[in-house]
N, C-alpha and C. Protein backbone atom coordinates (compact mmCIF):
# COMPACT_ATOMS: atom_id res chain seq x y z
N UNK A 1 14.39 -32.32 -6.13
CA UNK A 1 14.86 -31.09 -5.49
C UNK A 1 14.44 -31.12 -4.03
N UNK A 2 15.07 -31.03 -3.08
CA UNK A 2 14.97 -31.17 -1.69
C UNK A 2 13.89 -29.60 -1.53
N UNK A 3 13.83 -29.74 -0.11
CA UNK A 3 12.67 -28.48 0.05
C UNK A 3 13.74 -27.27 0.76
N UNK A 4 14.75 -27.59 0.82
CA UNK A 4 15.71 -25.92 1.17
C UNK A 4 16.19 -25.32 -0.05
N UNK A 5 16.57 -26.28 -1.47
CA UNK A 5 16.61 -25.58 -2.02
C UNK A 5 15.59 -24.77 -3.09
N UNK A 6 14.40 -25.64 -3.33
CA UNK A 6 13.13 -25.05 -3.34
C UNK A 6 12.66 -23.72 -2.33
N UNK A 7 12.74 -23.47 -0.84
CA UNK A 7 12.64 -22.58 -0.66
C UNK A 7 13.37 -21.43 -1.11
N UNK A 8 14.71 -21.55 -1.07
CA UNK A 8 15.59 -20.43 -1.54
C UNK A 8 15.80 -20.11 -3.02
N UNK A 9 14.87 -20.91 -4.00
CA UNK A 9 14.86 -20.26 -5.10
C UNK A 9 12.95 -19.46 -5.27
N UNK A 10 12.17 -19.84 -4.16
CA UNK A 10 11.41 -19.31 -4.31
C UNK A 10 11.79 -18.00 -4.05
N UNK A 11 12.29 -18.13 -2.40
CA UNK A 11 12.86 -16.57 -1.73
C UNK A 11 13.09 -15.59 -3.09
N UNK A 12 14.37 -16.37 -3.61
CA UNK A 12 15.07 -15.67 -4.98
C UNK A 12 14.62 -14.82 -5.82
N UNK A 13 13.02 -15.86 -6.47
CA UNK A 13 12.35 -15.56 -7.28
C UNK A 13 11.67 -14.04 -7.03
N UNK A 14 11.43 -13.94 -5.91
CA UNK A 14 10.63 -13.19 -5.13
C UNK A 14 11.57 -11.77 -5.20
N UNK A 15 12.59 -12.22 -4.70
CA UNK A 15 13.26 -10.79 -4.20
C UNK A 15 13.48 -10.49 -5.47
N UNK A 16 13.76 -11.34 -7.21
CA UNK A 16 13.70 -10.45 -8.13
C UNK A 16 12.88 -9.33 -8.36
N UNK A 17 11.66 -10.05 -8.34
CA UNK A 17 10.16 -9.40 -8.48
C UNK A 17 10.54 -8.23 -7.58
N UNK A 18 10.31 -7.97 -6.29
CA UNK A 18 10.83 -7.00 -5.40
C UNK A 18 11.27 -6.10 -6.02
N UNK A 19 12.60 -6.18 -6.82
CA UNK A 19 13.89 -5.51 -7.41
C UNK A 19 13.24 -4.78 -8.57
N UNK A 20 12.67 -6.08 -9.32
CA UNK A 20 12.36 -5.25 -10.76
C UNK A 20 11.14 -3.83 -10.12
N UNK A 21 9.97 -4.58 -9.47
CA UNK A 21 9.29 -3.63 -9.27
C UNK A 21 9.56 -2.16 -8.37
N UNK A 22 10.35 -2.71 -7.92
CA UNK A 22 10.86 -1.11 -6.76
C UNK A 22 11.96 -0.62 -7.98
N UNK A 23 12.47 -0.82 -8.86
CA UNK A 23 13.42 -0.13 -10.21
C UNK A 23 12.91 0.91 -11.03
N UNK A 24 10.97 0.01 -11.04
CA UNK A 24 10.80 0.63 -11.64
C UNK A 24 9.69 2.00 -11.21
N UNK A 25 8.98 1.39 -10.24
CA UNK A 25 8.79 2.72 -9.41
C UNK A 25 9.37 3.82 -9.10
N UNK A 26 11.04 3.50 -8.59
CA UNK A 26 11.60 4.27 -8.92
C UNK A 26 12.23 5.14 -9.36
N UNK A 27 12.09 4.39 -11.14
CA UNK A 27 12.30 4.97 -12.72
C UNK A 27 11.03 6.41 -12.60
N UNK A 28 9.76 6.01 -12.38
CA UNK A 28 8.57 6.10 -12.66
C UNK A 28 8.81 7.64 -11.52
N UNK A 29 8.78 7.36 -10.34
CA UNK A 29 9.05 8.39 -9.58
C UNK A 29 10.31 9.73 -9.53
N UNK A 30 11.61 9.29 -10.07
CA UNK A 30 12.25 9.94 -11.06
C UNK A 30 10.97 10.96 -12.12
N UNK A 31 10.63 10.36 -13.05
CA UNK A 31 10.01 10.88 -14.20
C UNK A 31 9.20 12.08 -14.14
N UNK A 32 8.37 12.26 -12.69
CA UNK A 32 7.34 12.31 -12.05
C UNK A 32 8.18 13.87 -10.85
N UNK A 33 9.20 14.00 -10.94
CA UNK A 33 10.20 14.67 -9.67
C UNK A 33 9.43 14.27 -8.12
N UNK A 34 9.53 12.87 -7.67
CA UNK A 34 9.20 12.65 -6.80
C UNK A 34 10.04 12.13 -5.66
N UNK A 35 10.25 11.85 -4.49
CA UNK A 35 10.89 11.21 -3.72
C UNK A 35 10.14 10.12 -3.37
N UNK A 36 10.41 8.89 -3.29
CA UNK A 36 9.02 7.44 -2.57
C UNK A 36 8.34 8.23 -1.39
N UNK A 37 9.46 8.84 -0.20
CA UNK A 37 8.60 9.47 0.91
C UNK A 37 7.71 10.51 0.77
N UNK A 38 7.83 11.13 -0.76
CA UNK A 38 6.89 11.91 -1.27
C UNK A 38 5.76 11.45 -1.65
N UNK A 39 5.37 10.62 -2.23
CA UNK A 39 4.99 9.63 -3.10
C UNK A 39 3.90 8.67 -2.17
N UNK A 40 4.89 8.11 -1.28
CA UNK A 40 4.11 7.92 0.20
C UNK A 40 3.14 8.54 1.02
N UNK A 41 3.72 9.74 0.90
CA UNK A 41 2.53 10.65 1.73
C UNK A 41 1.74 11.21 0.59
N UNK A 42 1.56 11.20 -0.86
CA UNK A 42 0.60 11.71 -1.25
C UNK A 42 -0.69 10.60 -1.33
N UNK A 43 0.10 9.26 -1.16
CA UNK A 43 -0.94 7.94 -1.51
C UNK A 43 -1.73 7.95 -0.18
N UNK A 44 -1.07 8.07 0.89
CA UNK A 44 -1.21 8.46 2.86
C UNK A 44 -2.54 9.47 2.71
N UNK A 45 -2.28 10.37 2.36
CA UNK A 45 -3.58 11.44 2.25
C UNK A 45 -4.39 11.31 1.62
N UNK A 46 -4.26 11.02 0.56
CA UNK A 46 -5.43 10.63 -0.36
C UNK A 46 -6.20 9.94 -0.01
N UNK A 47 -5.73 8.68 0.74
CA UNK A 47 -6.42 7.12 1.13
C UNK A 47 -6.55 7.81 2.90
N UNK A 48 -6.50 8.47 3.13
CA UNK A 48 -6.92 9.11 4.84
C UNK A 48 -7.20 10.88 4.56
N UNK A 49 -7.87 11.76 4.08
CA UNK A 49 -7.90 13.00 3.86
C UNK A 49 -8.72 13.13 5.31
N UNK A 50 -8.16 14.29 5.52
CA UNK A 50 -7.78 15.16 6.37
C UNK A 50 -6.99 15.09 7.54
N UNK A 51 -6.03 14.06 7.15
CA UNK A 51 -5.48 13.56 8.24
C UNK A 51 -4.81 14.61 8.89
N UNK A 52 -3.76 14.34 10.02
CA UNK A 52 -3.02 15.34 10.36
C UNK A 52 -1.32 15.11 10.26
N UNK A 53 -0.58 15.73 10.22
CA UNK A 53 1.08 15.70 9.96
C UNK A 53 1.03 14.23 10.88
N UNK A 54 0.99 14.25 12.37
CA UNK A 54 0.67 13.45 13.33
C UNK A 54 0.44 12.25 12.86
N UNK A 55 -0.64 12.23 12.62
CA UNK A 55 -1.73 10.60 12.10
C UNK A 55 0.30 10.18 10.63
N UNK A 56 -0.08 11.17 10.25
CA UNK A 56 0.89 10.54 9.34
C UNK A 56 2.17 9.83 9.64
N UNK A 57 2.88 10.78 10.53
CA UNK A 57 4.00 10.34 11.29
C UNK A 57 4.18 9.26 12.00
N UNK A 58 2.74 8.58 12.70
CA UNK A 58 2.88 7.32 13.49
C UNK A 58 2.64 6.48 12.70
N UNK A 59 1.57 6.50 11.61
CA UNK A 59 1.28 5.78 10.71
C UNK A 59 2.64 5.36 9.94
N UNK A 60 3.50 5.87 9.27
CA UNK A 60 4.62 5.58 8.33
C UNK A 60 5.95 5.22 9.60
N UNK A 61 5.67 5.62 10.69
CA UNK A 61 6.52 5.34 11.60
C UNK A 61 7.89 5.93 11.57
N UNK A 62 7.26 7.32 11.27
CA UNK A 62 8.96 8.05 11.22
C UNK A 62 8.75 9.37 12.35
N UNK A 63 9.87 10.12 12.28
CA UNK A 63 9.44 11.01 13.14
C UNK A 63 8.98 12.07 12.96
N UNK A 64 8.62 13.25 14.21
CA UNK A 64 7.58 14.61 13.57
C UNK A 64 8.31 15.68 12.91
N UNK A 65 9.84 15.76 12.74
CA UNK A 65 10.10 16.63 12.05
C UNK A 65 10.33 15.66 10.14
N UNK A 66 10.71 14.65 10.57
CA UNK A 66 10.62 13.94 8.84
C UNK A 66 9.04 14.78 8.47
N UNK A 67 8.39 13.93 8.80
CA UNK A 67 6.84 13.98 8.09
C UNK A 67 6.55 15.38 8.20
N UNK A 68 6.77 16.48 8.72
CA UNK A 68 6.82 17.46 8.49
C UNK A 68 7.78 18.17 7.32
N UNK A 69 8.59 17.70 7.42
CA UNK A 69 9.43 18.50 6.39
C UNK A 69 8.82 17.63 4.78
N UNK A 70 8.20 16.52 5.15
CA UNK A 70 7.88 15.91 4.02
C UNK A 70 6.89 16.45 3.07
N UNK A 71 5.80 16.48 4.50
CA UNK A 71 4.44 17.83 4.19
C UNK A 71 5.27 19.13 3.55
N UNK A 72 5.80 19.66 4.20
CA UNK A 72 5.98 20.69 3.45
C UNK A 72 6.37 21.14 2.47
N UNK A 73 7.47 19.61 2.10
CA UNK A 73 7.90 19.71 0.60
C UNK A 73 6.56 19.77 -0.50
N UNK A 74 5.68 19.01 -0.19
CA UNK A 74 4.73 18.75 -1.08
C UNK A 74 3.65 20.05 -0.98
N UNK A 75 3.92 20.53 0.01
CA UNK A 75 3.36 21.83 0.03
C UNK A 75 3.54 23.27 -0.97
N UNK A 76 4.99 23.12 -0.63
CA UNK A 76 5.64 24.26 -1.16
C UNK A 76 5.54 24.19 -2.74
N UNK A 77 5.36 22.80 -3.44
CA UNK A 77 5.50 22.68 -4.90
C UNK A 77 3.64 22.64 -5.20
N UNK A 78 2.81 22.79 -4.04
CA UNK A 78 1.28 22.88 -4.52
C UNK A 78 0.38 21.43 -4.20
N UNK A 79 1.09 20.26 -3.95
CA UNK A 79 0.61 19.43 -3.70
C UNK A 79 -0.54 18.71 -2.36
N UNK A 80 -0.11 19.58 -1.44
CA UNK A 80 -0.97 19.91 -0.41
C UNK A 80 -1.42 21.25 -0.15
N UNK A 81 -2.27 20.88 0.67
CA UNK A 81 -2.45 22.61 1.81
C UNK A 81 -2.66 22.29 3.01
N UNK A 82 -2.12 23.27 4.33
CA UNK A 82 -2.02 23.22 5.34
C UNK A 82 -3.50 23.67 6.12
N UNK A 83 -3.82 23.02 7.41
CA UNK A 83 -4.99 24.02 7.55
C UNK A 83 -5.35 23.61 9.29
N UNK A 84 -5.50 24.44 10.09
CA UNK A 84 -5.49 24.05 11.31
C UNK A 84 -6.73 23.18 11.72
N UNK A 85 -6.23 21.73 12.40
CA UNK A 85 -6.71 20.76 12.52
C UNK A 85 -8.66 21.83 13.31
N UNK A 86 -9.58 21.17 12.99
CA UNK A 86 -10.81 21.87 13.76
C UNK A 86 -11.15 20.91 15.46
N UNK A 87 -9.45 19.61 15.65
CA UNK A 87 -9.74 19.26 16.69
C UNK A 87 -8.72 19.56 17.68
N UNK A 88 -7.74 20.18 16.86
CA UNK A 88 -6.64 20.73 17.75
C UNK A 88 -5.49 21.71 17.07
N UNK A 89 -6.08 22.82 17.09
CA UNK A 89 -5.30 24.03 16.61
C UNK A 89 -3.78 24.01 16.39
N UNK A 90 -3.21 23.12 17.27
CA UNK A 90 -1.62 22.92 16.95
C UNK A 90 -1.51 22.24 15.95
N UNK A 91 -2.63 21.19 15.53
CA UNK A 91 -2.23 20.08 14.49
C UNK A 91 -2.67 20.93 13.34
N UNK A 92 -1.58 20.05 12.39
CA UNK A 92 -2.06 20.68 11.08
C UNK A 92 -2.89 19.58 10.02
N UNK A 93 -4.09 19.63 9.62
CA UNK A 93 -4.68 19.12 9.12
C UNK A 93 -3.97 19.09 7.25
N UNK A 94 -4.02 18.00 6.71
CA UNK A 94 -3.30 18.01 5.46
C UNK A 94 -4.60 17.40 4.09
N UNK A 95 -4.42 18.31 3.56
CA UNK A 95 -5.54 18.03 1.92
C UNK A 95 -4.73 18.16 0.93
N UNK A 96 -5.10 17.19 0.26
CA UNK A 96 -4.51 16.91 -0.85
C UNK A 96 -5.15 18.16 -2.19
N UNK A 97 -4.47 18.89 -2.70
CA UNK A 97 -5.32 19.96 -3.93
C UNK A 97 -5.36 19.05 -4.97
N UNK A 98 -6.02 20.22 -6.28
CA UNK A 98 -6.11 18.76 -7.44
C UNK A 98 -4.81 18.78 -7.91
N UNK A 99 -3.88 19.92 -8.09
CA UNK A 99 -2.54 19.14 -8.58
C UNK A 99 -1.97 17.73 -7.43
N UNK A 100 -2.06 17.93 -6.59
CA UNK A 100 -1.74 16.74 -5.75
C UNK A 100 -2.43 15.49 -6.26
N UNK A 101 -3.70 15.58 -6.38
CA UNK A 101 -4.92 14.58 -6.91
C UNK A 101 -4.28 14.35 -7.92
N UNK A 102 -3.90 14.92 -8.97
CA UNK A 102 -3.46 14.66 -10.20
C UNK A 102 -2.41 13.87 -10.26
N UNK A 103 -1.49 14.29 -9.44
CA UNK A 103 -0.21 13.57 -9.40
C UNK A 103 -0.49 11.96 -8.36
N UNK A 104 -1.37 12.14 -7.61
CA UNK A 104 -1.27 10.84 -7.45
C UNK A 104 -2.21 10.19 -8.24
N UNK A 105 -3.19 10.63 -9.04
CA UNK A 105 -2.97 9.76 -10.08
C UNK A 105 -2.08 9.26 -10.82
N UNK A 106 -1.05 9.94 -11.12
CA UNK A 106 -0.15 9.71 -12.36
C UNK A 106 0.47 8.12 -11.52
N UNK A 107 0.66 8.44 -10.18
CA UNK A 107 1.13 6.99 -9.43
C UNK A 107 0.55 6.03 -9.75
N UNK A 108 -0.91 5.81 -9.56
CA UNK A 108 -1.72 4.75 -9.05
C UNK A 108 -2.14 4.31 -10.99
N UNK A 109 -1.98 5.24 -11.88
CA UNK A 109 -1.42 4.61 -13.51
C UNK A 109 -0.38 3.93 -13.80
N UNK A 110 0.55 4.50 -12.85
CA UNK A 110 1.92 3.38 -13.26
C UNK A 110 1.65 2.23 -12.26
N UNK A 111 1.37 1.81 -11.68
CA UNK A 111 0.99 0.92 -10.82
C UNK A 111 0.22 -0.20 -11.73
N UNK A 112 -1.36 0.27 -11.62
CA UNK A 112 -1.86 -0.60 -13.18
C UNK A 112 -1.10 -0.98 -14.24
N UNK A 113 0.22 -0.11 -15.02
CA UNK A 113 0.41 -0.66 -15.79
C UNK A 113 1.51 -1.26 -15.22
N UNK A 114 2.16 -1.33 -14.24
CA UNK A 114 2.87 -2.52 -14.28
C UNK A 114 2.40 -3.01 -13.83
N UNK A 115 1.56 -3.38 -12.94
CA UNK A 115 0.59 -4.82 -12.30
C UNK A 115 0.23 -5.59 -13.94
N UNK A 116 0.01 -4.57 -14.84
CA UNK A 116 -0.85 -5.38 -16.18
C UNK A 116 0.05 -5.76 -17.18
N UNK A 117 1.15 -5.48 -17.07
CA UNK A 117 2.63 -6.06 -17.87
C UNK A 117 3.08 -7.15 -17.12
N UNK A 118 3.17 -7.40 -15.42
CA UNK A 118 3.47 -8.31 -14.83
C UNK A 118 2.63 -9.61 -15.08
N UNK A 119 1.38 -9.29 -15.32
CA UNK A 119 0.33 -10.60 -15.38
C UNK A 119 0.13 -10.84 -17.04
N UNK A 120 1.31 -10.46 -17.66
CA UNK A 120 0.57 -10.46 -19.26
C UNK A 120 0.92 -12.04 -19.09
N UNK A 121 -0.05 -12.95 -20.01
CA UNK A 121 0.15 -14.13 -20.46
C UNK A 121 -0.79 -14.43 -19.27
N UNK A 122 -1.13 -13.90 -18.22
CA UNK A 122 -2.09 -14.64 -16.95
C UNK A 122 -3.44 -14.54 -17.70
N UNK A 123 -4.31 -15.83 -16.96
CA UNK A 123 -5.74 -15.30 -17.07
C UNK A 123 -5.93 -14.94 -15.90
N UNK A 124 -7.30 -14.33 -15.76
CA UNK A 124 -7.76 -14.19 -14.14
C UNK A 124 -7.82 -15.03 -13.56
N UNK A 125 -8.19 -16.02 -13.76
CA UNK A 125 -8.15 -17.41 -12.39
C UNK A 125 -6.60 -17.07 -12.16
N UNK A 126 -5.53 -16.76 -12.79
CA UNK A 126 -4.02 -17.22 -12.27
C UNK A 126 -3.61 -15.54 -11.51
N UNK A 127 -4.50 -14.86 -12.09
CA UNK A 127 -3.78 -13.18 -11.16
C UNK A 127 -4.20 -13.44 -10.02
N UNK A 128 -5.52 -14.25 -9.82
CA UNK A 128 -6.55 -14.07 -8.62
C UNK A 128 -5.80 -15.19 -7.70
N UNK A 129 -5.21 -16.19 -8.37
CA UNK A 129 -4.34 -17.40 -7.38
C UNK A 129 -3.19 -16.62 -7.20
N UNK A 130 -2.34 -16.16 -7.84
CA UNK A 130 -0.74 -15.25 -7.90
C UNK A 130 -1.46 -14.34 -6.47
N UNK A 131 -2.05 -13.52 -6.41
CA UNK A 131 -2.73 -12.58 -5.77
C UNK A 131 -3.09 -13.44 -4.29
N UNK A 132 -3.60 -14.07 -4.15
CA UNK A 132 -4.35 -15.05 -3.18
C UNK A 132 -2.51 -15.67 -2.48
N UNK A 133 -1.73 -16.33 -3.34
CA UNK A 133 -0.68 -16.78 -2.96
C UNK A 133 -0.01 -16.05 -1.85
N UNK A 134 0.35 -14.93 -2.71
CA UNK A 134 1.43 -13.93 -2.29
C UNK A 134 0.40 -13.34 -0.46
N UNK A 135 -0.40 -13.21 -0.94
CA UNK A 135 -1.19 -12.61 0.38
C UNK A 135 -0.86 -13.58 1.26
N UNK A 136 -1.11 -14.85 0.83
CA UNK A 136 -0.95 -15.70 2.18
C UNK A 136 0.64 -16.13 2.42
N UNK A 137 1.40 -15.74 1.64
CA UNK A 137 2.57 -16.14 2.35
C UNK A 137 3.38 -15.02 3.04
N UNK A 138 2.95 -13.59 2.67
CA UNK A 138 2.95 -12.40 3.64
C UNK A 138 2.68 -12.64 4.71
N UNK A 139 1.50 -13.39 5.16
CA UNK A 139 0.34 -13.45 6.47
C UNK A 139 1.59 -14.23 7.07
N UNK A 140 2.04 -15.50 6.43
CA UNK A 140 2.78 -16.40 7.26
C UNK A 140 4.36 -15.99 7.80
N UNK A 141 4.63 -14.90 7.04
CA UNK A 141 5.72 -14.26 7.36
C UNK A 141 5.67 -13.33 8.15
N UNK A 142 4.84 -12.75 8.28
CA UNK A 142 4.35 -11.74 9.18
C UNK A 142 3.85 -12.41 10.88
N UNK A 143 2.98 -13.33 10.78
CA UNK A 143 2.69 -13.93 11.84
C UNK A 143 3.63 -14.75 12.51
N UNK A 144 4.89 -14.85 11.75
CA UNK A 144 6.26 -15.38 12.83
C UNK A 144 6.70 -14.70 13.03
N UNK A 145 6.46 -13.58 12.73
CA UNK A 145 7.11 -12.39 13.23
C UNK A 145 6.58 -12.15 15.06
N UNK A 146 5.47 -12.32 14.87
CA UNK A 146 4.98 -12.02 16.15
C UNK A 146 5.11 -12.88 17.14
């Protein structure tokens, strides 16, 4: 097998994986009445609390009325609370409540279990190489980028 078409069935392989797993996140987020950009910003806060609408907006790289209207969706159903930043009164500082907490748990469970359906038949030496792989061929894709 020559090495172009070896690359392009790796590519292949890959973008299945991609597919299946964003299907089913998406199944999962369905289940859950979530939107990903919902979903996004509850994983965003959790993993940065007390951030601000702001921090969020540059961070996900969208703009200040998206991430606002995003906040507020998650607001309005209980998932956050609003609260004026204590470093700048215009900003709004964002906390996650425990229904929010809760629900992003329910994420970061479906996550485990499909990370742990994906590796069934692996031992750890092969999640920890699969794992190790994939990282480094991100790095190399990423760094031609630049």
């Amino acid at each position: 097998m020559n090495s172009m078409n070896h690359d392009e069935m790796v590519a292949r392989q890959v973008l299945i994986l991609a597919r299946q797993i964003t299907r089913r996140r998406n199944q999962h987020l369905r289940n859950l009445e979530l939107t990903t950009e919902q979903a996004d910003a509850l994983n965003f806060f959790a993993s940065y609390p007390d951030s601000t609408v702001t921090t969020f907006k540059t961070r996900q790289g969208i703009t200040h009325q998206t991430a606002r209207l995003i906040v507020q969706r998650l607001a309005t159903r209980g998932y956050v609370q609003l609260t004026a930043s204590p470093n700048d009164g215009r900003a709004k500082q964002v906390t996650l409540t425990a229904s929010g907490r809760a629900k992003r748990e329910q994420l970061q469970q479906h996550g485990w279990q499909t990370s742990a359906q994906m590796f069934t038949d692996f031992n750890p030496e092969q999640q920890q190489l699969f794992l190790s792989l994939l990282q480094q061929a991100n790095q190399n894709l990423e760094s031609d980028e630049n």
